[in-house]
Amino acid sequence: MSENPVTEGQQFPLTIKRIGINGEGIGYFKRSVVFVTGALTGEEVVVEATKVNPRYTEAKIRKIRKKSPHRVTPPCPVYDACGGCQLQHLSYPEQLKMKKDLITQSLEKHTRFYPNQIKIHDTIGMGNPWGYRNKSQFQVREVDGEVAAGLFGAESHELVPIENCVVQHPDTVKVTNFVRDLLEELDIPIYEEQRNSGIVRTIVVRTGIKTGEIQLVFVTNSKKLTRKRELIDRIQTAIPEVVSIMQNINQAKTSLIFGEETIFLAGKDKMTEKLGEIEFDLSARAFFQLNPSQTEKLYREVARAIRLTGSEKVVDAYCGVGTIGLSLAKRVAEVRGMDTIAESIEDAKANATRAGITNITFETGKAEEIFPKWIKAGFKPDAIVVDPPRVGCEDQLLQSILRTNAKQIVYVSCNPSTLARDIQVLAKRYNVKYIQPLDMFPHTAHVESITVLTLKN
């Protein structure tokens, strides 16, 4: 392998060729790849190398010589420090084009398909790409003697206090700020990492955009919550929309938000949200899509993708609280779903009962273990919907799918790299009909997509 021609601290000119999966600009210096945070396609920049690896260089912009016509001023005051969004400096229509390109890049890198072999539709975007996130998880720490709530900065463990996050739903901001100020006023001990002392670590707020209900979860370092009664009373009096107040205990030194134990504090133990016509009861740890209006578009695309006659048996793998399976149930003979989180499965069952849907069953466990068990017992699915986490599908599940002869697969993905890897495996027996990108998280580098595969004759 040739040596990287760049040395740390070196400054050099660069032309940006495209945007990468983390929202960074990509250029080439003496044929060596350079990643530049905040640079846009077509820009000519002078950069400084900040990190040099044998195969690539990370760099920061020193000067923009030729600016992209699509560069805009980010509206967020802490955009550079926070790291929660990566693309606020790129106009929204261009973000949608870039997200389609991310899928093309992943196919080029991780599959043996030719770029023109697979039809990739234009990205489905949002009419208003701001204030869309229905859930916030803000860390709480003391900063300069005051209680602050915010996110850890990009690549750092420094808290960036956030007063108003422009991609969060206003209700989540309102509740977080009120609770932060209340913790200060009531002098409730705030978590301190170095000494592993204090109590409140994280404020988690989820709002029902359709129902107006709000759930608040205190993630704490101990079961004890000082001045609990007063805290709850003040919140319920000031913000009656908070219908569920919970406490989750996380004593581990970890970047994971939640611990295993959740305690009911006040109101009800779940909140309600609607997607389409179906109501969902959500417990504190249950996964639910963060952008409900785009989720409804996503499910419409899933429903449109599957050719249904009414007699089909459908599998909803990685089902969460059953959102996809329940949205399809009335149009098919039977749906089976599975997920690893027991609370999600309990919620899924309750959601089915509440909606009066009787042709759906849910089981707790790993998709790669439960699916083969069903097949062995004689279950024959006609269509399979997979919506895996960022790591993609386990190979064991993919191999089981290949043996089923299911006519259709709809792969809902939140990570183009693992999607490409998995469809390369499925391509042994399936044709890729098309890929439909969808923008679930405007102003970030994330892209969701729906891939439709049909069994080869």
XYZ file of C-alpha atoms in Angstrom:
457
model
C 0.000 0.000 0.000
C 1.374 3.409 -0.925
C 2.194 5.845 1.867
C -0.270 8.647 2.616
C 1.319 11.755 1.010
C -0.177 14.043 3.689
C 1.376 14.965 7.039
C -0.567 16.211 10.063
C -0.981 19.989 10.094
C -0.228 20.263 6.373
C -2.373 22.757 4.434
C -3.307 22.142 0.805
C -5.978 22.991 -1.793
C -8.767 20.487 -2.468
C -11.798 20.158 -4.754
C -14.765 18.379 -3.143
C -16.157 15.595 -5.343
C -19.116 14.340 -3.291
C -20.553 14.059 0.221
C -19.926 10.918 2.295
C -22.122 8.865 4.645
C -21.360 11.075 7.662
C -22.130 14.302 5.785
C -18.466 15.147 5.235
C -17.004 16.450 1.963
C -14.767 13.996 0.067
C -11.817 15.081 -2.085
C -8.542 13.577 -3.326
C -5.003 14.867 -2.761
C -2.344 13.040 -4.821
C -4.893 10.197 -5.212
C -5.294 9.857 -1.445
C -8.823 10.329 -0.024
C -9.489 13.321 2.255
C -12.629 13.775 4.425
C -13.503 17.398 5.232
C -16.192 18.274 7.787
C -18.566 20.959 6.494
C -17.341 20.998 2.875
C -19.829 20.650 0.003
C -19.726 19.043 -3.443
C -18.062 21.279 -6.036
C -16.377 23.553 -3.508
C -12.719 24.497 -3.859
C -11.205 24.773 -0.397
C -7.913 25.072 1.418
C -7.824 22.498 4.208
C -5.604 21.553 7.136
C -4.957 17.875 7.900
C -6.112 17.096 11.456
C -5.723 13.298 11.454
C -3.614 11.227 9.070
C -4.252 7.502 8.625
C -2.446 5.235 6.146
C -5.547 5.044 3.920
C -7.207 8.443 4.400
C -6.882 11.916 5.905
C -9.342 13.908 8.031
C -9.138 17.664 7.540
C -10.829 20.932 8.444
C -11.582 23.924 6.214
C -9.186 26.857 6.488
C -10.618 28.818 3.571
C -13.338 28.415 0.939
C -12.002 29.628 -2.401
C -15.067 28.682 -4.417
C -18.357 28.352 -2.545
C -21.173 25.955 -3.494
C -24.327 27.739 -4.747
C -26.232 25.387 -2.414
C -24.435 26.513 0.768
C -26.814 28.177 3.253
C -26.446 29.704 6.738
C -27.413 27.156 9.442
C -30.222 28.564 11.631
C -28.958 26.739 14.742
C -26.616 28.794 16.987
C -24.733 25.692 18.265
C -24.669 23.829 14.923
C -20.868 23.532 14.730
C -20.389 22.497 18.365
C -23.309 20.099 18.782
C -22.801 17.530 16.027
C -26.433 16.340 16.179
C -27.036 17.633 12.614
C -24.482 17.430 9.810
C -26.178 19.179 6.868
C -27.815 22.411 7.997
C -25.329 24.262 5.791
C -26.714 22.543 2.650
C -30.006 23.674 1.057
C -32.831 21.185 1.630
C -33.489 20.215 -2.038
C -29.761 19.413 -2.375
C -29.846 17.314 0.825
C -32.488 15.129 -0.848
C -30.289 14.665 -3.947
C -27.282 13.888 -1.756
C -29.211 11.193 0.147
C -30.080 9.450 -3.113
C -26.373 9.608 -3.985
C -25.445 8.001 -0.623
C -27.417 4.908 -1.665
C -25.676 4.860 -5.060
C -22.275 5.141 -3.317
C -23.112 2.211 -0.999
C -24.158 0.003 -3.927
C -20.916 0.877 -5.762
C -18.825 0.077 -2.697
C -20.543 -2.994 -1.217
C -22.195 -4.826 -4.132
C -21.355 -6.237 -7.532
C -24.319 -4.504 -9.183
C -23.660 -1.957 -11.904
C -24.957 1.494 -10.871
C -27.586 1.534 -13.637
C -28.785 -2.014 -12.827
C -30.934 -0.842 -9.904
C -33.607 1.813 -10.182
C -33.247 4.373 -7.376
C -36.163 6.812 -7.101
C -35.806 10.440 -5.969
C -35.799 10.951 -2.192
C -39.191 11.636 -0.572
C -38.665 14.760 1.553
C -40.679 16.900 3.985
C -42.709 20.017 3.220
C -41.372 21.595 6.414
C -38.090 19.945 7.446
C -37.889 21.594 10.909
C -39.299 20.760 14.363
C -40.024 17.166 13.365
C -38.412 15.024 16.090
C -41.019 13.756 18.560
C -38.482 12.568 21.135
C -35.494 14.216 22.805
C -32.853 12.672 25.062
C -30.926 15.551 26.592
C -28.056 14.900 28.994
C -28.146 16.889 32.222
C -24.941 18.174 33.839
C -23.762 21.128 35.864
C -21.944 23.654 33.679
C -20.387 26.701 35.393
C -22.452 26.065 38.512
C -25.790 25.907 36.664
C -27.928 22.960 35.569
C -27.648 22.566 31.796
C -29.384 20.208 29.366
C -28.027 19.372 25.925
C -26.008 16.936 23.857
C -22.391 15.878 23.926
C -20.393 17.611 21.205
C -19.262 15.793 18.087
C -16.331 13.491 18.925
C -16.191 14.810 22.485
C -17.567 14.333 25.964
C -18.195 18.024 26.540
C -21.840 18.918 27.058
C -23.173 21.505 24.605
C -26.094 23.257 26.386
C -29.049 23.612 24.008
C -31.795 26.155 24.668
C -33.808 25.546 21.501
C -33.148 22.659 19.114
C -34.558 23.560 15.677
C -35.167 19.933 14.624
C -37.008 18.990 17.841
C -40.781 19.339 18.171
C -41.431 22.540 20.232
C -43.211 20.527 22.973
C -40.079 18.494 23.722
C -38.041 21.705 24.016
C -40.655 23.318 26.312
C -40.783 20.345 28.708
C -37.004 19.810 28.778
C -36.308 23.474 29.586
C -39.016 23.588 32.265
C -37.688 20.436 33.951
C -34.079 21.654 33.735
C -34.999 24.910 35.497
C -37.036 22.994 38.096
C -34.084 20.699 38.915
C -32.020 23.845 39.528
C -34.719 25.503 41.649
C -35.378 22.418 43.813
C -31.627 21.771 44.142
C -31.930 18.139 43.004
C -28.457 16.522 42.676
C -27.226 16.336 39.085
C -25.137 13.402 37.852
C -21.368 13.900 37.863
C -19.497 11.334 35.811
C -15.986 11.520 37.215
C -17.126 10.911 40.768
C -20.171 8.834 39.710
C -22.244 11.002 42.078
C -25.516 12.887 41.823
C -28.863 11.598 40.583
C -30.397 12.981 37.368
C -28.482 11.959 34.211
C -30.868 12.477 31.305
C -34.247 14.068 30.566
C -36.157 12.070 27.947
C -39.311 13.630 26.474
C -41.619 12.068 23.889
C -44.629 13.905 22.466
C -47.640 12.506 20.636
C -47.841 14.757 17.594
C -51.349 13.470 16.774
C -52.629 13.059 20.349
C -50.914 15.929 22.216
C -49.885 13.542 25.017
C -46.380 13.882 26.472
C -44.248 11.331 28.317
C -41.357 12.390 30.539
C -38.658 9.978 31.705
C -36.000 10.855 34.294
C -32.946 8.669 33.771
C -31.232 8.530 37.154
C -28.080 7.179 38.738
C -30.028 5.725 41.681
C -33.540 4.672 42.692
C -33.642 7.657 45.000
C -35.047 10.843 43.483
C -34.815 13.787 45.882
C -37.983 15.904 46.374
C -39.858 13.552 44.050
C -43.379 14.529 45.139
C -42.761 18.249 44.752
C -41.071 17.722 41.382
C -44.029 15.716 40.018
C -46.654 18.136 41.371
C -44.946 21.155 39.820
C -44.641 19.449 36.415
C -48.260 18.248 36.368
C -49.576 21.671 37.396
C -47.502 23.621 34.855
C -47.774 21.227 31.883
C -50.935 19.071 32.135
C -50.186 17.498 28.706
C -47.484 15.457 30.495
C -49.669 12.378 31.038
C -46.891 9.913 31.910
C -43.909 10.463 34.229
C -41.439 7.591 34.579
C -38.020 6.987 36.125
C -35.402 4.754 34.533
C -32.394 3.592 36.575
C -29.044 3.536 34.798
C -26.035 3.161 37.115
C -23.624 1.935 34.438
C -20.775 4.032 33.051
C -22.069 3.819 29.501
C -23.133 5.932 26.546
C -26.432 3.988 26.459
C -29.296 6.181 27.664
C -31.491 3.607 29.405
C -30.881 1.000 32.063
C -32.970 -2.156 32.473
C -35.258 -0.987 35.310
C -38.114 1.491 34.818
C -40.285 2.783 37.689
C -43.732 4.405 37.347
C -43.914 7.847 38.977
C -47.164 9.549 37.959
C -50.032 9.767 35.451
C -50.122 6.556 33.411
C -47.272 4.189 32.546
C -47.681 4.648 28.774
C -48.516 7.456 26.379
C -50.638 7.193 23.245
C -49.750 8.188 19.691
C -51.483 7.571 16.364
C -50.045 6.502 13.026
C -52.652 6.516 10.278
C -55.804 5.094 11.852
C -54.061 2.974 14.504
C -53.372 4.079 18.070
C -50.161 2.982 19.778
C -49.477 2.779 23.502
C -45.806 3.480 24.129
C -43.878 2.523 27.244
C -40.749 4.455 28.239
C -38.200 2.237 26.454
C -40.290 1.188 23.448
C -38.830 2.162 20.093
C -41.131 4.349 18.001
C -40.297 6.261 14.842
C -38.963 9.758 15.627
C -40.646 11.472 12.675
C -44.298 10.356 12.543
C -45.380 12.314 9.441
C -42.558 10.772 7.374
C -43.254 7.374 8.982
C -46.783 7.483 7.579
C -45.305 8.121 4.122
C -42.865 5.254 4.689
C -45.669 2.807 5.534
C -47.688 3.948 2.536
C -44.652 3.102 0.398
C -44.305 -0.317 2.100
C -48.007 -1.046 1.516
C -47.713 0.091 -2.102
C -44.629 -2.098 -2.615
C -46.261 -5.354 -1.524
C -48.647 -6.839 -4.072
C -51.516 -8.080 -1.895
C -54.572 -10.158 -2.709
C -55.735 -10.657 0.891
C -54.604 -14.263 1.322
C -50.952 -13.543 2.155
C -48.984 -14.507 5.227
C -46.560 -11.729 6.139
C -43.569 -11.584 8.508
C -42.701 -8.273 10.210
C -39.106 -8.825 11.376
C -37.632 -6.379 13.931
C -41.227 -5.248 14.535
C -40.815 -2.841 17.505
C -44.294 -1.945 18.778
C -45.808 -3.543 15.665
C -46.206 -0.409 13.547
C -45.558 -1.952 10.102
C -47.341 -5.256 10.755
C -50.432 -3.529 12.165
C -50.564 -1.149 9.197
C -50.717 -4.184 6.840
C -52.865 -6.575 8.919
C -56.273 -5.599 7.537
C -55.124 -6.355 3.984
C -53.609 -9.830 4.542
C -54.514 -13.240 6.022
C -51.896 -13.360 8.794
C -48.982 -11.312 10.186
C -46.252 -12.505 12.540
C -43.778 -10.129 14.164
C -40.772 -10.453 16.443
C -38.470 -8.134 18.385
C -35.816 -8.511 21.094
C -37.272 -5.929 23.522
C -39.979 -7.560 25.677
C -41.720 -4.249 26.476
C -42.039 -3.500 22.743
C -43.705 -6.869 22.178
C -46.081 -6.292 25.116
C -46.955 -2.899 23.608
C -47.385 -4.482 20.148
C -49.847 -7.055 21.529
C -51.791 -4.348 23.395
C -51.842 -2.156 20.269
C -53.291 -5.057 18.231
C -55.973 -5.742 20.859
C -56.881 -2.077 21.063
C -57.228 -1.843 17.259
C -59.349 -5.020 17.204
C -56.795 -6.784 14.977
C -56.850 -10.542 15.577
C -54.795 -11.973 12.675
C -51.425 -10.841 14.074
C -49.100 -12.523 16.581
C -45.944 -11.173 18.201
C -43.049 -13.012 19.828
C -40.062 -11.797 21.871
C -36.648 -12.897 20.623
C -34.056 -12.537 17.888
C -35.355 -12.559 14.314
C -32.564 -14.934 13.273
C -33.699 -17.477 15.888
C -37.492 -17.160 15.765
C -37.880 -17.013 11.984
C -36.209 -20.415 11.286
C -38.279 -21.917 14.134
C -41.529 -20.781 12.462
C -40.379 -22.135 9.091
C -39.449 -25.484 10.661
C -42.946 -25.688 12.174
C -44.437 -25.383 8.676
C -45.157 -21.634 8.432
C -44.758 -20.399 4.837
C -44.614 -16.604 4.439
C -45.589 -14.991 1.120
C -44.020 -11.633 1.962
C -41.321 -10.613 4.440
C -40.791 -7.087 5.741
C -37.468 -6.469 7.509
C -36.704 -3.219 9.334
C -33.387 -3.965 11.060
C -31.234 -1.647 13.210
C -28.167 0.072 11.697
C -26.098 -3.139 11.786
C -28.469 -4.694 9.234
C -29.804 -8.275 9.177
C -28.003 -11.204 10.775
C -26.642 -13.595 8.139
C -28.589 -16.455 9.740
C -31.840 -14.573 9.027
C -30.838 -13.832 5.418
C -30.003 -17.516 4.829
C -33.402 -18.539 6.280
C -35.157 -16.020 4.009
C -33.361 -17.476 0.976
C -34.789 -20.898 1.844
C -38.425 -19.758 2.235
C -39.453 -19.041 -1.371
C -41.338 -15.957 -0.138
C -42.397 -14.103 -3.283
C -41.665 -10.621 -1.981
C -39.279 -8.938 0.430
C -39.504 -5.320 1.500
C -36.304 -4.176 3.209
C -36.695 -0.972 5.233
C -33.205 0.343 5.948
C -31.680 3.171 7.985
C -28.115 2.419 6.835
C -27.207 2.269 3.110
C -23.960 0.329 3.773
C -25.587 -2.625 5.543
C -28.515 -2.518 3.094
C -26.101 -2.921 0.175
C -24.286 -5.784 1.913
C -27.572 -7.596 2.649
C -29.170 -7.200 -0.793
C -25.997 -8.618 -2.327
C -26.734 -11.816 -0.315
C -30.452 -11.811 -1.186
C -29.640 -11.271 -4.888
C -28.868 -15.016 -5.163
C -32.599 -15.655 -5.342
C -34.208 -12.207 -5.595
C -34.323 -9.396 -8.128
C -34.108 -5.840 -6.817
C -37.144 -4.086 -8.287
C -36.329 -0.593 -7.023
C -35.041 1.429 -4.044
C -37.083 4.333 -2.675
C -35.065 6.724 -0.429
C -36.995 8.696 2.186
C -35.745 11.546 4.377
C -36.628 10.627 7.950
C -34.067 12.994 9.516
C -33.661 16.279 7.596
C -30.357 18.129 8.154
C -28.569 14.929 9.204
C -26.637 12.509 7.005
C -29.139 9.690 7.733
C -31.178 8.258 4.884
C -34.012 5.755 5.221
C -34.983 3.610 2.248
C -37.410 0.952 1.075
C -35.987 -1.755 -1.173
C -38.421 -4.019 -2.989
C -37.193 -7.515 -3.945
C -39.090 -10.183 -5.889
C -38.344 -13.913 -6.146
C -36.547 -14.944 -9.339
C -38.532 -17.314 -11.557
